[in-house]
Coordinates of C-alpha atoms in Angstrom, one line a residue:
M1 CA 205.6 80.7 -90.9
S2 CA 202.9 78.5 -92.3
A3 CA 200.6 79.6 -95.1
T4 CA 197.5 79.3 -92.8
T5 CA 199.2 81.6 -90.3
V6 CA 199.9 84.1 -93.0
A7 CA 196.2 84.1 -94.0
V8 CA 195.1 84.6 -90.4
L9 CA 197.5 87.5 -89.9
S10 CA 196.5 89.0 -93.2
L11 CA 192.8 89.0 -92.0
V12 CA 193.7 90.7 -88.7
L13 CA 195.9 93.3 -90.4
M14 CA 193.2 93.9 -93.0
L15 CA 190.6 94.7 -90.3
L16 CA 193.0 97.0 -88.5
L17 CA 193.9 98.9 -91.6
I18 CA 190.3 99.3 -92.7
W19 CA 189.3 100.5 -89.2
G20 CA 192.3 102.9 -89.3
G21 CA 190.8 104.6 -92.4
L22 CA 192.6 103.0 -95.3
H23 CA 190.4 102.3 -98.4
V24 CA 189.2 98.7 -98.4
A25 CA 190.2 97.9 -102.0
V26 CA 193.8 99.2 -101.3
V27 CA 193.9 97.1 -98.2
L28 CA 192.7 93.9 -100.0
G29 CA 195.2 94.4 -102.8
L30 CA 198.1 95.2 -100.5
V31 CA 197.6 92.5 -98.0
S32 CA 197.0 89.9 -100.7
F33 CA 200.1 90.8 -102.6
V34 CA 202.3 90.7 -99.5
G35 CA 200.6 87.4 -98.4
V36 CA 201.3 85.6 -101.7
W37 CA 204.9 87.0 -101.6
I38 CA 205.5 85.5 -98.1
I39 CA 203.7 82.2 -98.9
R40 CA 205.6 81.6 -102.2
D41 CA 208.7 83.5 -101.1
D42 CA 208.8 85.0 -104.6
I43 CA 207.8 88.6 -105.4
G44 CA 207.5 87.6 -109.1
V45 CA 204.6 85.2 -108.3
A46 CA 202.8 87.9 -106.3
A47 CA 203.2 90.4 -109.1
N48 CA 202.0 88.0 -111.8
L49 CA 199.0 87.1 -109.6
L50 CA 198.2 90.8 -109.2
A51 CA 198.4 91.4 -113.0
Q52 CA 196.3 88.3 -113.8
A53 CA 193.6 89.1 -111.4
S54 CA 193.4 92.7 -112.6
S55 CA 193.0 91.4 -116.2
D56 CA 190.5 88.6 -115.4
A57 CA 188.3 89.9 -112.6
I58 CA 186.0 92.2 -114.5
A59 CA 186.6 91.2 -118.1
S60 CA 183.1 89.8 -118.6
H61 CA 180.3 91.9 -120.2
I62 CA 178.2 90.9 -117.2
F63 CA 179.9 93.6 -115.2
G64 CA 178.1 96.2 -117.3
V65 CA 175.1 95.7 -115.0
V66 CA 176.9 97.7 -112.3
P67 CA 177.1 101.2 -114.0
L68 CA 173.7 100.7 -115.6
F69 CA 171.8 100.1 -112.4
V70 CA 173.8 102.8 -110.6
L71 CA 172.9 105.3 -113.4
T72 CA 169.3 104.2 -113.2
G73 CA 169.3 105.0 -109.4
F74 CA 170.7 108.5 -109.9
L75 CA 168.4 109.4 -112.7
V76 CA 165.3 108.1 -110.8
A77 CA 166.3 110.3 -107.8
R78 CA 166.7 113.3 -110.2
A79 CA 163.3 112.7 -111.7
D80 CA 161.5 112.9 -108.3
I81 CA 160.0 109.4 -108.7
G82 CA 160.6 108.8 -105.0
K83 CA 158.7 111.9 -104.1
D84 CA 155.7 110.8 -106.2
A85 CA 155.7 107.4 -104.7
F86 CA 155.6 108.9 -101.2
E87 CA 152.8 111.3 -102.1
V88 CA 150.6 108.5 -103.4
A89 CA 151.4 106.2 -100.5
N90 CA 150.6 109.1 -98.1
Q91 CA 147.3 109.6 -99.7
L92 CA 146.5 105.9 -99.3
F93 CA 147.6 105.5 -95.7
R94 CA 147.1 109.0 -94.2
R95 CA 144.1 108.0 -92.1
L96 CA 145.7 104.8 -90.7
R97 CA 147.5 105.1 -87.3
G98 CA 151.1 105.6 -88.1
G99 CA 150.0 106.1 -91.7
L100 CA 152.9 108.4 -92.7
G101 CA 155.4 105.9 -91.4
V102 CA 153.6 103.1 -93.4
A103 CA 153.6 105.4 -96.4
T104 CA 157.4 105.9 -96.0
V105 CA 158.0 102.1 -95.9
A106 CA 155.7 101.5 -98.9
S107 CA 157.3 104.2 -101.0
N108 CA 160.8 103.1 -100.0
A109 CA 159.8 99.6 -101.2
V110 CA 158.7 100.9 -104.5
F111 CA 161.8 103.1 -104.8
A112 CA 163.9 100.0 -104.0
A113 CA 162.3 98.1 -106.9
I114 CA 163.6 100.8 -109.3
T115 CA 167.0 101.7 -107.9
G116 CA 168.5 99.1 -105.6
I117 CA 170.7 101.5 -103.6
S118 CA 170.0 101.9 -99.9
I119 CA 172.0 105.1 -99.6
A120 CA 170.0 106.7 -102.4
S121 CA 166.7 105.7 -100.6
A122 CA 167.9 107.2 -97.3
A123 CA 169.0 110.5 -98.9
V124 CA 165.8 110.9 -101.0
F125 CA 163.2 110.1 -98.2
T126 CA 165.1 112.1 -95.6
R127 CA 164.3 115.2 -97.7
V128 CA 160.8 114.0 -98.7
A129 CA 159.3 112.2 -95.7
V130 CA 160.9 113.5 -92.5
P131 CA 159.7 117.1 -92.9
Q132 CA 156.2 115.8 -93.7
M133 CA 156.1 113.6 -90.6
M134 CA 157.4 116.3 -88.3
R135 CA 154.8 118.7 -89.7
F136 CA 152.0 116.3 -88.9
G137 CA 153.1 115.8 -85.3
Y138 CA 155.3 112.7 -85.5
Q139 CA 158.2 112.3 -83.1
P140 CA 161.4 113.4 -84.8
K141 CA 163.2 110.3 -83.5
F142 CA 160.5 108.1 -85.0
A143 CA 160.5 110.0 -88.3
V144 CA 164.3 109.6 -88.9
G145 CA 164.2 106.0 -87.6
V146 CA 161.5 105.0 -90.2
V147 CA 163.5 106.5 -93.1
A148 CA 166.8 105.0 -92.0
G149 CA 165.2 101.6 -91.2
S150 CA 163.2 101.3 -94.4
S151 CA 166.1 102.4 -96.6
V152 CA 167.7 98.9 -96.2
L153 CA 164.9 97.6 -98.5
G154 CA 167.0 99.1 -101.3
M155 CA 169.5 96.3 -101.0
L156 CA 167.0 93.4 -100.7
I157 CA 164.2 94.1 -103.1
P158 CA 165.5 93.7 -106.6
P159 CA 167.4 95.2 -108.3
S160 CA 170.1 95.3 -105.6
L161 CA 173.6 96.5 -106.0
L162 CA 174.7 94.3 -103.1
M163 CA 173.1 91.2 -104.7
I164 CA 175.0 92.0 -107.9
L165 CA 178.2 92.1 -105.9
Y166 CA 177.4 88.8 -104.1
G167 CA 176.5 87.2 -107.5
F168 CA 180.0 88.1 -108.9
L169 CA 181.8 86.9 -105.7
A170 CA 179.8 83.6 -105.4
N171 CA 179.6 83.0 -109.1
Q172 CA 175.8 82.8 -108.9
S173 CA 173.1 84.1 -111.3
V174 CA 172.2 87.7 -110.6
G175 CA 168.7 87.1 -112.0
D176 CA 168.1 84.2 -109.6
L177 CA 169.3 86.4 -106.7
F178 CA 166.9 89.1 -107.7
T179 CA 164.0 86.7 -107.8
A180 CA 165.0 85.2 -104.5
G181 CA 165.0 88.7 -102.9
I182 CA 161.3 89.5 -103.8
V183 CA 159.5 87.5 -101.0
P184 CA 162.0 88.4 -98.2
G185 CA 161.9 92.0 -99.3
L186 CA 158.1 92.1 -99.2
L187 CA 158.2 90.2 -95.9
L188 CA 160.6 92.7 -94.3
A189 CA 158.5 95.7 -95.6
S190 CA 155.3 94.1 -94.2
A191 CA 157.0 93.5 -90.9
F192 CA 158.1 97.2 -90.7
A193 CA 154.6 98.4 -91.6
I194 CA 152.9 96.1 -89.0
G195 CA 155.4 97.2 -86.4
I196 CA 154.7 100.8 -87.0
V197 CA 150.9 100.3 -86.8
L198 CA 151.2 98.3 -83.6
A199 CA 153.4 101.0 -82.0
A200 CA 150.9 103.7 -83.0
Y201 CA 148.1 101.8 -81.4
F202 CA 149.7 100.5 -78.2
K203 CA 152.5 103.0 -77.6
P204 CA 151.4 106.3 -79.4
S205 CA 153.9 108.4 -77.4
M206 CA 156.7 106.5 -79.3
V207 CA 155.2 107.6 -82.7
Y208 CA 153.5 111.0 -82.0
A209 CA 155.0 114.0 -80.4
G210 CA 151.7 114.8 -78.7
G211 CA 151.0 111.2 -77.7
E212 CA 147.9 111.1 -80.0
M213 CA 147.3 110.7 -83.7
P214 CA 146.8 114.2 -85.3
V215 CA 143.8 114.8 -87.5
P216 CA 144.9 114.6 -91.2
D217 CA 144.5 117.8 -93.1
G218 CA 144.9 119.0 -96.7
D219 CA 142.9 118.1 -99.8
D220 CA 142.5 114.6 -101.0
M221 CA 144.5 113.8 -104.2
S222 CA 142.2 113.0 -107.1
P223 CA 142.3 109.5 -108.6
L224 CA 143.6 111.0 -111.9
T225 CA 146.5 112.7 -110.2
M226 CA 147.4 109.5 -108.4
V227 CA 147.4 107.6 -111.7
L228 CA 149.5 110.2 -113.4
K229 CA 152.1 110.0 -110.6
L230 CA 152.1 106.2 -110.7
V231 CA 152.5 105.8 -114.4
P232 CA 156.3 106.4 -114.4
I233 CA 156.7 104.1 -111.4
V234 CA 154.7 101.3 -113.1
L235 CA 156.6 101.8 -116.3
M236 CA 160.0 101.5 -114.6
I237 CA 159.1 98.5 -112.5
G238 CA 157.3 96.8 -115.4
G239 CA 160.0 97.5 -117.9
V240 CA 163.0 96.4 -115.7
L241 CA 161.7 93.6 -113.5
G242 CA 158.9 92.5 -115.8
G243 CA 161.2 92.0 -118.8
L244 CA 163.9 90.4 -116.6
Y245 CA 161.5 87.8 -115.0
G246 CA 159.7 87.3 -118.3
G247 CA 162.9 86.2 -119.9
L248 CA 162.9 89.0 -122.4
F249 CA 166.4 90.1 -121.5
T250 CA 169.4 89.5 -119.1
A251 CA 170.2 91.4 -115.9
T252 CA 172.7 93.5 -117.9
E253 CA 170.1 94.3 -120.5
A254 CA 167.5 95.1 -117.8
G255 CA 170.0 97.7 -116.4
A256 CA 170.2 99.3 -119.9
V257 CA 166.4 99.3 -120.2
G258 CA 166.1 100.9 -116.7
A259 CA 168.6 103.6 -117.4
S260 CA 166.9 104.4 -120.8
L261 CA 163.5 104.7 -119.2
A262 CA 164.8 106.8 -116.3
L263 CA 166.6 109.1 -118.7
L264 CA 163.4 109.5 -120.8
I265 CA 161.2 110.2 -117.7
A266 CA 163.7 112.7 -116.3
V267 CA 163.9 114.5 -119.7
L268 CA 160.1 114.6 -120.2
R269 CA 159.7 116.0 -116.7
R270 CA 162.3 118.6 -117.4
K271 CA 164.2 117.6 -114.3
L272 CA 167.5 117.0 -116.1
T273 CA 169.6 120.0 -117.3
A274 CA 172.9 119.5 -119.1
K275 CA 174.8 120.3 -115.9
A276 CA 172.7 117.9 -113.9
F277 CA 173.1 115.1 -116.4
W278 CA 176.9 115.6 -116.3
E279 CA 176.8 115.4 -112.5
V280 CA 174.8 112.1 -112.8
L281 CA 177.3 110.6 -115.2
T282 CA 180.2 111.7 -113.0
E283 CA 178.6 110.2 -109.9
T284 CA 177.9 107.0 -111.8
G285 CA 181.5 106.8 -112.9
H286 CA 182.8 107.3 -109.4
V287 CA 180.6 104.5 -108.0
T288 CA 181.4 102.2 -110.9
V289 CA 185.1 102.6 -110.6
A290 CA 185.0 102.1 -106.8
V291 CA 182.9 98.9 -107.2
S292 CA 185.1 97.6 -110.0
F293 CA 188.3 98.3 -108.0
L294 CA 186.8 96.4 -105.0
I295 CA 185.9 93.4 -107.2
I296 CA 189.4 93.2 -108.7
C297 CA 191.1 93.4 -105.2
A298 CA 188.6 90.9 -103.8
S299 CA 189.6 88.5 -106.6
I300 CA 193.2 88.8 -105.6
Y301 CA 192.3 88.2 -102.0
T302 CA 190.3 85.1 -102.9
R303 CA 193.3 83.6 -104.8
M304 CA 195.6 84.3 -101.9
L305 CA 193.3 82.5 -99.5
A306 CA 193.0 79.5 -101.8
M307 CA 196.8 79.4 -102.1
S308 CA 197.1 79.5 -98.3
G309 CA 194.6 76.6 -97.7
M310 CA 192.7 78.8 -95.2
P311 CA 189.2 77.6 -96.3
Q312 CA 190.1 74.0 -95.8
F313 CA 191.6 74.8 -92.5
L314 CA 188.4 76.5 -91.3
M315 CA 186.3 73.6 -92.6
E316 CA 188.4 71.1 -90.5
L317 CA 188.2 73.4 -87.5
I318 CA 184.4 73.6 -87.8
S319 CA 184.2 69.8 -88.3
H320 CA 186.3 69.1 -85.2
A321 CA 184.2 71.6 -83.2
G322 CA 181.1 69.6 -84.0
F323 CA 179.3 72.5 -85.7
G324 CA 176.4 71.5 -88.0
P325 CA 175.1 73.7 -90.8
F326 CA 172.8 75.8 -88.6
A327 CA 175.4 76.4 -86.0
F328 CA 177.8 77.5 -88.7
L329 CA 175.2 79.8 -90.2
L330 CA 174.5 81.4 -86.8
V331 CA 178.2 82.0 -86.2
Y332 CA 178.5 83.4 -89.7
V333 CA 175.6 85.8 -89.2
V334 CA 176.9 87.0 -85.8
I335 CA 180.3 87.8 -87.4
I336 CA 178.7 89.8 -90.2
V337 CA 176.5 91.8 -87.8
L338 CA 179.5 92.6 -85.6
L339 CA 181.6 93.6 -88.7
G340 CA 178.7 95.8 -89.7
T341 CA 179.2 98.0 -86.6
V342 CA 182.7 99.1 -87.9
I343 CA 182.9 98.7 -91.7
D344 CA 180.5 99.1 -94.7
S345 CA 178.4 96.5 -96.5
S346 CA 180.5 95.9 -99.6
S347 CA 183.7 95.5 -97.5
I348 CA 182.0 92.9 -95.4
L349 CA 181.1 90.8 -98.4
L350 CA 184.6 91.2 -99.9
I351 CA 186.3 90.1 -96.6
V352 CA 184.0 87.3 -95.4
L353 CA 182.7 85.6 -98.5
P354 CA 186.0 84.2 -99.8
L355 CA 186.4 82.5 -96.4
M356 CA 182.9 81.3 -95.9
L357 CA 181.5 80.4 -99.3
P358 CA 183.6 77.2 -99.6
I359 CA 182.4 76.1 -96.1
A360 CA 178.7 76.8 -97.1
E361 CA 179.3 74.7 -100.2
Q362 CA 180.8 71.9 -98.2
F363 CA 177.6 71.9 -96.0
G364 CA 175.5 71.6 -99.2
M365 CA 173.8 75.0 -98.6
N366 CA 171.9 76.6 -101.5
L367 CA 174.1 79.6 -102.4
I368 CA 171.1 81.7 -103.6
W369 CA 169.4 81.4 -100.2
F370 CA 172.8 81.9 -98.5
G371 CA 173.1 85.1 -100.5
V372 CA 169.7 86.4 -99.3
V373 CA 170.6 85.6 -95.6
T374 CA 174.0 87.3 -96.1
V375 CA 172.4 90.5 -97.6
V376 CA 169.9 90.8 -94.8
A377 CA 172.6 90.3 -92.1
V378 CA 174.9 92.8 -93.9
E379 CA 172.1 95.4 -94.1
I380 CA 171.6 95.2 -90.3
G381 CA 175.0 96.9 -90.2
L382 CA 173.6 99.9 -91.9
L383 CA 171.5 100.7 -88.8
T384 CA 173.9 99.8 -86.0
P385 CA 176.4 102.2 -84.3
P386 CA 179.1 103.3 -84.5
F387 CA 179.3 103.0 -88.3
G388 CA 175.6 102.7 -89.4
L389 CA 176.0 104.3 -92.8
S390 CA 172.2 104.9 -93.3
A391 CA 172.1 106.9 -90.1
Y392 CA 175.0 109.1 -91.2
V393 CA 173.3 109.6 -94.6
V394 CA 170.1 110.7 -92.9
K395 CA 171.9 113.0 -90.6
S396 CA 173.8 114.7 -93.5
S397 CA 170.8 114.9 -95.7
L398 CA 168.5 116.4 -93.0
N399 CA 171.0 119.0 -91.7
D400 CA 168.8 119.7 -88.7
P401 CA 170.8 120.5 -85.5
R402 CA 167.8 119.5 -83.3
I403 CA 168.2 115.9 -84.4
T404 CA 171.4 114.3 -83.3
L405 CA 173.1 111.1 -84.6
G406 CA 172.1 109.5 -81.3
D407 CA 168.5 110.2 -82.0
I408 CA 168.7 108.6 -85.4
F409 CA 170.3 105.4 -83.9
R410 CA 167.7 105.2 -81.2
G411 CA 165.0 105.7 -83.8
T412 CA 166.4 102.8 -85.8
G413 CA 166.5 100.4 -82.8
P414 CA 163.0 98.9 -83.3
F415 CA 163.6 98.4 -87.0
T416 CA 166.9 96.6 -86.3
L417 CA 165.1 94.2 -84.0
I418 CA 162.5 93.6 -86.7
M419 CA 165.2 92.9 -89.2
V420 CA 166.8 90.4 -86.8
G421 CA 163.5 88.6 -86.4
V422 CA 163.0 88.4 -90.2
L423 CA 166.6 87.2 -90.6
L424 CA 166.0 84.3 -88.2
L425 CA 162.8 83.5 -90.1
L426 CA 164.7 83.4 -93.4
M427 CA 167.4 81.2 -91.8
A428 CA 164.9 78.7 -90.4
F429 CA 162.8 78.6 -93.6
P430 CA 164.9 78.7 -96.8
S431 CA 161.8 78.1 -98.9
L432 CA 160.8 81.8 -98.2
S433 CA 163.7 82.8 -100.4
L434 CA 163.5 80.0 -103.0
V435 CA 159.7 79.7 -103.5
L436 CA 159.7 81.8 -106.7
L437 CA 162.7 79.8 -108.2
K438 CA 160.8 76.5 -108.1

């Protein structure tokens, strides 16, 4: 059996095992170990590779950025900063058609600029925004669709956990990836908001349960109250992203600053008991260990593929097929979107990037722009059935039997289409991602 055949069979077996429910890191490590064993016909080589990858993969201090940004996200959620962002945005947009939907997108964008975790956004705004929208006469399907759809901003607007993972796998600057995500993130948020307003004007039955915009009620929030609610948000964004882009500290140091500020805000607001803080630390530990284990096993998988010659084989195959850079990119995006229907975002990166990055480099593609395109394509998978992780998070956080999982997926449909449109735009115009890096 040739080394290339072993690599192809390992990929098929990997997808089957992940689909069957086995943890992706275990699958990556197991398949890579067996693959090297077969290719070299020596279990000792496979064991040495496993040990070496486990030692080297996350030895750098740069990996400290993972637990720090995860900790920041959990602390921000505890401090009710997401709730404050929604209340201020609601005050600003409440008289606009589809205003609560626009407020949800805007507050999700702000929350994303602090936490970088889509799942956290989906959980927070399901509890904060969906009850409000339903109370003001919005369609339940639309309400959950807005929350699930706009939650994907958490992985595009920096800081982003998925971009951190891509940076490690592609050996690219996390700071540059964060900078490259700003314009695409704002573009996607604007596209969502415009789509909501257009739907509210031209197809109100899709947005409102009664078919017409209800009259806003309740007292207006005073300017002083709005400022007080915005102070922690501005402090977090200015401290983390301002310092990072201003060159005051690295991405890892930015994570430390963010975690410190979030902890301070949560304590000053009396939102963090000793028990709650322990829960936050435990959750952070669980996520960090899971991500670190994934990175270690992805490193082993990458080395197995390099040993098999699979990337070179794929490059020759694409060359003989007459594919140019854009055709390759289109096929790559389609593969990612299809994988997103059955496996989670991190797993897609870990499986696909070791195969595709060498080909992208051969075509001379900018790997920062390639990363932005990859993240947007992967995030579409959060909204598509049957896996659609954001939809499941919304369903479990809402705990309302009147709203089914099917309702949530139907509600996310328009946002998925908007994401596809923005993705095509980013593919056609790389300058949208790279403009702030020049």
